[in-house]
Amino acid sequence: MTTNEASRSRRGPYAKSTERRHAILVAAHAVFAAHGYRAGSLQDVADHVGMSQTSLLHYFPSKSDLLLAVLNWRDSNTGDGATPPDPEETLVDAVIRQARFNEEIPGVIELYTVLCAESVTDGHPGREFFTERFERLRRSYARRFTQLAEEGRLRPGVEPEAAAASLIALWDGIQTQWLLAPANVDMAGCLRGYLELVILPE
């Protein structure tokens, strides 16, 4: 066996395991987006992948483990709009880019909206994830609004922390409306309108 063949042989099981984990995450994403965490079962996920529930548990030992993996996978694919890939990107451009990007990924907004709403219930395994996510977003957006205030570009009377929390609330709410009536709701336009109300032009 050549060196390359041996290398491929060693990578084979690992590559197969990685592909199977990815397939499970994709299936769980679809199931949880459609039914929520409580109603979406591990058997539903296993059926989507074409494997037994026992085999699925080999990759994710519990349903809560799978949920958290799906949530982290979602954020790794979409980001959150708070940290622009280009440091020169404005807050408005970052938010609009993220909103439009999310619209193009099937199921990503449904998953977030359903699981975020469910997370406020007692004992939900996603509660800590969403609590920490909101705290992180509020801090991040507050820093951006504070910077704008220091530059004299935040409208007088607008508090950075309140503007940050309001932006997140608007974004989540407009996503829900968009899910119910996508032809009638312009998510990016609503977000831009809010930001242009609180941020003064250069």
PDB file of C-alpha atoms in Angstrom:
ATOM      1  CA  MET A   1       0.000   0.000   0.000  1.00  0.00           C
ATOM      2  CA  THR A   2       1.386   3.405  -0.948  1.00  0.00           C
ATOM      3  CA  THR A   3       1.611   6.312   1.478  1.00  0.00           C
ATOM      4  CA  ASN A   4      -1.311   8.068  -0.241  1.00  0.00           C
ATOM      5  CA  GLU A   5      -3.442   4.927  -0.150  1.00  0.00           C
ATOM      6  CA  ALA A   6      -2.689   4.438   3.527  1.00  0.00           C
ATOM      7  CA  SER A   7      -3.586   8.054   4.222  1.00  0.00           C
ATOM      8  CA  ARG A   8      -6.898   7.701   2.385  1.00  0.00           C
ATOM      9  CA  SER A   9      -7.606   4.484   4.270  1.00  0.00           C
ATOM     10  CA  ARG A  10      -7.043   6.200   7.626  1.00  0.00           C
ATOM     11  CA  ARG A  11      -9.227   9.128   6.627  1.00  0.00           C
ATOM     12  CA  GLY A  12     -12.038   6.926   5.339  1.00  0.00           C
ATOM     13  CA  PRO A  13     -13.889   6.139   8.596  1.00  0.00           C
ATOM     14  CA  TYR A  14     -13.381   9.680   9.888  1.00  0.00           C
ATOM     15  CA  ALA A  15     -14.668  11.231   6.673  1.00  0.00           C
ATOM     16  CA  LYS A  16     -17.675   8.922   6.691  1.00  0.00           C
ATOM     17  CA  SER A  17     -18.412   9.800  10.326  1.00  0.00           C
ATOM     18  CA  THR A  18     -18.167  13.537   9.551  1.00  0.00           C
ATOM     19  CA  GLU A  19     -20.516  13.168   6.591  1.00  0.00           C
ATOM     20  CA  ARG A  20     -23.008  11.230   8.693  1.00  0.00           C
ATOM     21  CA  ARG A  21     -22.927  13.844  11.473  1.00  0.00           C
ATOM     22  CA  HIS A  22     -23.557  16.551   8.884  1.00  0.00           C
ATOM     23  CA  ALA A  23     -26.481  14.619   7.424  1.00  0.00           C
ATOM     24  CA  ILE A  24     -27.977  14.240  10.907  1.00  0.00           C
ATOM     25  CA  LEU A  25     -27.628  17.978  11.586  1.00  0.00           C
ATOM     26  CA  VAL A  26     -29.319  18.824   8.281  1.00  0.00           C
ATOM     27  CA  ALA A  27     -32.169  16.422   9.068  1.00  0.00           C
ATOM     28  CA  ALA A  28     -32.559  17.686  12.635  1.00  0.00           C
ATOM     29  CA  HIS A  29     -32.567  21.262  11.348  1.00  0.00           C
ATOM     30  CA  ALA A  30     -35.527  20.410   9.104  1.00  0.00           C
ATOM     31  CA  VAL A  31     -37.404  18.464  11.781  1.00  0.00           C
ATOM     32  CA  PHE A  32     -36.981  21.072  14.534  1.00  0.00           C
ATOM     33  CA  ALA A  33     -37.848  23.920  12.152  1.00  0.00           C
ATOM     34  CA  ALA A  34     -41.065  22.170  11.125  1.00  0.00           C
ATOM     35  CA  HIS A  35     -42.177  20.734  14.480  1.00  0.00           C
ATOM     36  CA  GLY A  36     -40.155  22.401  17.214  1.00  0.00           C
ATOM     37  CA  TYR A  37     -37.908  20.649  19.704  1.00  0.00           C
ATOM     38  CA  ARG A  38     -40.611  19.058  21.822  1.00  0.00           C
ATOM     39  CA  ALA A  39     -42.731  17.710  18.962  1.00  0.00           C
ATOM     40  CA  GLY A  40     -39.841  16.789  16.691  1.00  0.00           C
ATOM     41  CA  SER A  41     -38.587  13.343  17.682  1.00  0.00           C
ATOM     42  CA  LEU A  42     -35.252  11.599  17.312  1.00  0.00           C
ATOM     43  CA  GLN A  43     -37.076   8.968  15.289  1.00  0.00           C
ATOM     44  CA  ASP A  44     -38.208  11.688  12.861  1.00  0.00           C
ATOM     45  CA  VAL A  45     -34.587  12.748  12.452  1.00  0.00           C
ATOM     46  CA  ALA A  46     -33.383   9.168  12.059  1.00  0.00           C
ATOM     47  CA  ASP A  47     -36.045   8.523   9.417  1.00  0.00           C
ATOM     48  CA  HIS A  48     -34.909  11.592   7.461  1.00  0.00           C
ATOM     49  CA  VAL A  49     -31.338  10.287   7.426  1.00  0.00           C
ATOM     50  CA  GLY A  50     -32.308   6.689   6.774  1.00  0.00           C
ATOM     51  CA  MET A  51     -30.753   5.203   9.879  1.00  0.00           C
ATOM     52  CA  SER A  52     -31.917   3.704  13.151  1.00  0.00           C
ATOM     53  CA  GLN A  53     -32.430   5.799  16.250  1.00  0.00           C
ATOM     54  CA  THR A  54     -29.793   3.675  17.991  1.00  0.00           C
ATOM     55  CA  SER A  55     -27.257   4.562  15.303  1.00  0.00           C
ATOM     56  CA  LEU A  56     -28.182   8.250  15.585  1.00  0.00           C
ATOM     57  CA  LEU A  57     -27.511   8.161  19.326  1.00  0.00           C
ATOM     58  CA  HIS A  58     -23.987   6.977  18.556  1.00  0.00           C
ATOM     59  CA  TYR A  59     -23.302  10.432  17.080  1.00  0.00           C
ATOM     60  CA  PHE A  60     -25.454  12.497  19.453  1.00  0.00           C
ATOM     61  CA  PRO A  61     -26.051  10.802  22.832  1.00  0.00           C
ATOM     62  CA  SER A  62     -29.261  12.711  23.595  1.00  0.00           C
ATOM     63  CA  LYS A  63     -31.901  14.860  21.978  1.00  0.00           C
ATOM     64  CA  SER A  64     -30.657  17.936  23.862  1.00  0.00           C
ATOM     65  CA  ASP A  65     -27.115  17.300  22.587  1.00  0.00           C
ATOM     66  CA  LEU A  66     -28.500  17.226  19.066  1.00  0.00           C
ATOM     67  CA  LEU A  67     -30.468  20.440  19.591  1.00  0.00           C
ATOM     68  CA  LEU A  68     -27.433  22.372  20.809  1.00  0.00           C
ATOM     69  CA  ALA A  69     -25.347  21.018  17.942  1.00  0.00           C
ATOM     70  CA  VAL A  70     -27.993  22.194  15.470  1.00  0.00           C
ATOM     71  CA  LEU A  71     -28.146  25.663  17.033  1.00  0.00           C
ATOM     72  CA  ASN A  72     -24.378  26.084  16.976  1.00  0.00           C
ATOM     73  CA  TRP A  73     -24.219  24.721  13.432  1.00  0.00           C
ATOM     74  CA  ARG A  74     -26.865  27.223  12.353  1.00  0.00           C
ATOM     75  CA  ASP A  75     -24.926  30.152  13.813  1.00  0.00           C
ATOM     76  CA  SER A  76     -21.670  28.935  12.281  1.00  0.00           C
ATOM     77  CA  ASN A  77     -23.349  28.943   8.863  1.00  0.00           C
ATOM     78  CA  THR A  78     -25.258  32.214   9.124  1.00  0.00           C
ATOM     79  CA  GLY A  79     -23.531  34.395  11.684  1.00  0.00           C
ATOM     80  CA  ASP A  80     -25.609  36.940  13.572  1.00  0.00           C
ATOM     81  CA  GLY A  81     -24.998  40.250  11.832  1.00  0.00           C
ATOM     82  CA  ALA A  82     -23.249  41.785  14.822  1.00  0.00           C
ATOM     83  CA  THR A  83     -19.696  41.184  13.665  1.00  0.00           C
ATOM     84  CA  PRO A  84     -19.077  42.182  10.051  1.00  0.00           C
ATOM     85  CA  PRO A  85     -16.564  40.134   8.054  1.00  0.00           C
ATOM     86  CA  ASP A  86     -15.171  43.436   6.797  1.00  0.00           C
ATOM     87  CA  PRO A  87     -14.194  45.861   9.614  1.00  0.00           C
ATOM     88  CA  GLU A  88     -15.026  48.737   7.272  1.00  0.00           C
ATOM     89  CA  GLU A  89     -18.612  47.532   6.837  1.00  0.00           C
ATOM     90  CA  THR A  90     -21.141  49.830   8.481  1.00  0.00           C
ATOM     91  CA  LEU A  91     -23.663  48.576  11.012  1.00  0.00           C
ATOM     92  CA  VAL A  92     -26.508  49.231   8.568  1.00  0.00           C
ATOM     93  CA  ASP A  93     -24.797  47.311   5.777  1.00  0.00           C
ATOM     94  CA  ALA A  94     -23.949  44.397   8.111  1.00  0.00           C
ATOM     95  CA  VAL A  95     -27.537  44.042   9.331  1.00  0.00           C
ATOM     96  CA  ILE A  96     -29.048  44.290   5.849  1.00  0.00           C
ATOM     97  CA  ARG A  97     -26.539  41.811   4.437  1.00  0.00           C
ATOM     98  CA  GLN A  98     -27.304  39.326   7.222  1.00  0.00           C
ATOM     99  CA  ALA A  99     -31.071  39.687   6.885  1.00  0.00           C
ATOM    100  CA  ARG A 100     -30.972  39.067   3.146  1.00  0.00           C
ATOM    101  CA  PHE A 101     -28.543  36.176   3.553  1.00  0.00           C
ATOM    102  CA  ASN A 102     -30.832  34.470   6.081  1.00  0.00           C
ATOM    103  CA  GLU A 103     -33.794  34.753   3.726  1.00  0.00           C
ATOM    104  CA  GLU A 104     -31.941  32.708   1.125  1.00  0.00           C
ATOM    105  CA  ILE A 105     -31.232  29.677   3.359  1.00  0.00           C
ATOM    106  CA  PRO A 106     -34.277  27.368   3.483  1.00  0.00           C
ATOM    107  CA  GLY A 107     -35.500  26.728   7.019  1.00  0.00           C
ATOM    108  CA  VAL A 108     -32.937  28.825   8.866  1.00  0.00           C
ATOM    109  CA  ILE A 109     -35.375  31.533   9.985  1.00  0.00           C
ATOM    110  CA  GLU A 110     -38.075  28.964  10.778  1.00  0.00           C
ATOM    111  CA  LEU A 111     -35.670  27.031  12.992  1.00  0.00           C
ATOM    112  CA  TYR A 112     -34.528  30.103  14.867  1.00  0.00           C
ATOM    113  CA  THR A 113     -38.040  31.476  15.374  1.00  0.00           C
ATOM    114  CA  VAL A 114     -39.585  28.206  16.544  1.00  0.00           C
ATOM    115  CA  LEU A 115     -36.790  27.219  18.910  1.00  0.00           C
ATOM    116  CA  CYS A 116     -36.311  30.721  20.314  1.00  0.00           C
ATOM    117  CA  ALA A 117     -40.007  30.880  21.234  1.00  0.00           C
ATOM    118  CA  GLU A 118     -39.887  27.407  22.772  1.00  0.00           C
ATOM    119  CA  SER A 119     -36.779  28.263  24.803  1.00  0.00           C
ATOM    120  CA  VAL A 120     -38.750  30.448  27.250  1.00  0.00           C
ATOM    121  CA  THR A 121     -40.589  27.366  28.557  1.00  0.00           C
ATOM    122  CA  ASP A 122     -39.408  25.643  31.729  1.00  0.00           C
ATOM    123  CA  GLY A 123     -36.679  23.084  31.284  1.00  0.00           C
ATOM    124  CA  HIS A 124     -36.050  23.751  27.601  1.00  0.00           C
ATOM    125  CA  PRO A 125     -32.451  22.747  26.742  1.00  0.00           C
ATOM    126  CA  GLY A 126     -32.049  25.730  24.420  1.00  0.00           C
ATOM    127  CA  ARG A 127     -32.838  28.352  27.082  1.00  0.00           C
ATOM    128  CA  GLU A 128     -29.229  28.983  28.104  1.00  0.00           C
ATOM    129  CA  PHE A 129     -28.123  29.118  24.466  1.00  0.00           C
ATOM    130  CA  PHE A 130     -30.651  31.824  23.574  1.00  0.00           C
ATOM    131  CA  THR A 131     -30.123  33.759  26.818  1.00  0.00           C
ATOM    132  CA  GLU A 132     -26.392  33.941  26.172  1.00  0.00           C
ATOM    133  CA  ARG A 133     -26.943  34.708  22.494  1.00  0.00           C
ATOM    134  CA  PHE A 134     -29.178  37.694  23.281  1.00  0.00           C
ATOM    135  CA  GLU A 135     -26.709  38.979  25.877  1.00  0.00           C
ATOM    136  CA  ARG A 136     -23.864  38.704  23.370  1.00  0.00           C
ATOM    137  CA  LEU A 137     -25.857  40.464  20.667  1.00  0.00           C
ATOM    138  CA  ARG A 138     -26.945  43.292  22.978  1.00  0.00           C
ATOM    139  CA  ARG A 139     -23.334  43.906  24.011  1.00  0.00           C
ATOM    140  CA  SER A 140     -22.094  43.777  20.436  1.00  0.00           C
ATOM    141  CA  TYR A 141     -24.730  46.108  19.007  1.00  0.00           C
ATOM    142  CA  ALA A 142     -24.426  48.459  22.000  1.00  0.00           C
ATOM    143  CA  ARG A 143     -20.714  48.817  21.238  1.00  0.00           C
ATOM    144  CA  ARG A 144     -21.520  49.675  17.625  1.00  0.00           C
ATOM    145  CA  PHE A 145     -24.137  52.250  18.644  1.00  0.00           C
ATOM    146  CA  THR A 146     -21.770  53.696  21.269  1.00  0.00           C
ATOM    147  CA  GLN A 147     -19.122  54.153  18.605  1.00  0.00           C
ATOM    148  CA  LEU A 148     -21.650  55.948  16.417  1.00  0.00           C
ATOM    149  CA  ALA A 149     -22.586  58.183  19.370  1.00  0.00           C
ATOM    150  CA  GLU A 150     -18.924  59.071  19.880  1.00  0.00           C
ATOM    151  CA  GLU A 151     -18.753  60.011  16.211  1.00  0.00           C
ATOM    152  CA  GLY A 152     -21.785  62.258  16.637  1.00  0.00           C
ATOM    153  CA  ARG A 153     -23.930  60.056  14.425  1.00  0.00           C
ATOM    154  CA  LEU A 154     -26.434  58.656  16.922  1.00  0.00           C
ATOM    155  CA  ARG A 155     -29.618  60.719  17.114  1.00  0.00           C
ATOM    156  CA  PRO A 156     -29.803  62.784  20.333  1.00  0.00           C
ATOM    157  CA  GLY A 157     -31.735  61.034  23.101  1.00  0.00           C
ATOM    158  CA  VAL A 158     -31.049  57.539  21.767  1.00  0.00           C
ATOM    159  CA  GLU A 159     -29.310  55.295  24.309  1.00  0.00           C
ATOM    160  CA  PRO A 160     -26.946  52.702  22.748  1.00  0.00           C
ATOM    161  CA  GLU A 161     -28.168  49.871  24.999  1.00  0.00           C
ATOM    162  CA  ALA A 162     -31.830  50.595  24.254  1.00  0.00           C
ATOM    163  CA  ALA A 163     -31.118  50.914  20.524  1.00  0.00           C
ATOM    164  CA  ALA A 164     -29.351  47.541  20.608  1.00  0.00           C
ATOM    165  CA  ALA A 165     -32.216  45.767  22.385  1.00  0.00           C
ATOM    166  CA  SER A 166     -34.751  47.427  20.074  1.00  0.00           C
ATOM    167  CA  LEU A 167     -32.874  46.340  16.963  1.00  0.00           C
ATOM    168  CA  ILE A 168     -32.868  42.716  18.118  1.00  0.00           C
ATOM    169  CA  ALA A 169     -36.563  42.884  19.047  1.00  0.00           C
ATOM    170  CA  LEU A 170     -37.471  44.361  15.677  1.00  0.00           C
ATOM    171  CA  TRP A 171     -35.390  41.789  13.820  1.00  0.00           C
ATOM    172  CA  ASP A 172     -36.994  38.845  15.622  1.00  0.00           C
ATOM    173  CA  GLY A 173     -40.484  40.266  15.248  1.00  0.00           C
ATOM    174  CA  ILE A 174     -40.171  41.135  11.579  1.00  0.00           C
ATOM    175  CA  GLN A 175     -38.835  37.639  10.881  1.00  0.00           C
ATOM    176  CA  THR A 176     -42.001  36.143  12.357  1.00  0.00           C
ATOM    177  CA  GLN A 177     -44.162  38.402  10.205  1.00  0.00           C
ATOM    178  CA  TRP A 178     -42.076  37.503   7.158  1.00  0.00           C
ATOM    179  CA  LEU A 179     -42.564  33.791   7.821  1.00  0.00           C
ATOM    180  CA  LEU A 180     -46.327  34.272   7.839  1.00  0.00           C
ATOM    181  CA  ALA A 181     -46.498  36.604   4.834  1.00  0.00           C
ATOM    182  CA  PRO A 182     -43.194  36.702   2.939  1.00  0.00           C
ATOM    183  CA  ALA A 183     -44.699  38.476  -0.070  1.00  0.00           C
ATOM    184  CA  ASN A 184     -45.981  41.325   2.098  1.00  0.00           C
ATOM    185  CA  VAL A 185     -43.082  41.950   4.484  1.00  0.00           C
ATOM    186  CA  ASP A 186     -39.738  43.488   3.552  1.00  0.00           C
ATOM    187  CA  MET A 187     -37.439  42.441   6.382  1.00  0.00           C
ATOM    188  CA  ALA A 188     -34.376  44.269   5.128  1.00  0.00           C
ATOM    189  CA  GLY A 189     -36.405  47.389   4.406  1.00  0.00           C
ATOM    190  CA  CYS A 190     -37.896  47.491   7.912  1.00  0.00           C
ATOM    191  CA  LEU A 191     -34.500  47.021   9.540  1.00  0.00           C
ATOM    192  CA  ARG A 192     -32.960  49.714   7.360  1.00  0.00           C
ATOM    193  CA  GLY A 193     -35.824  52.066   8.212  1.00  0.00           C
ATOM    194  CA  TYR A 194     -35.243  51.632  11.947  1.00  0.00           C
ATOM    195  CA  LEU A 195     -31.497  52.124  11.686  1.00  0.00           C
ATOM    196  CA  GLU A 196     -31.915  55.230   9.563  1.00  0.00           C
ATOM    197  CA  LEU A 197     -34.205  56.659  12.232  1.00  0.00           C
ATOM    198  CA  VAL A 198     -31.617  56.352  15.009  1.00  0.00           C
ATOM    199  CA  ILE A 199     -28.402  56.850  13.013  1.00  0.00           C
ATOM    200  CA  LEU A 200     -27.689  60.272  11.549  1.00  0.00           C
ATOM    201  CA  PRO A 201     -26.308  60.440   7.982  1.00  0.00           C
ATOM    202  CA  GLU A 202     -22.620  61.155   7.542  1.00  0.00           C
TER     203      GLU A 202
END
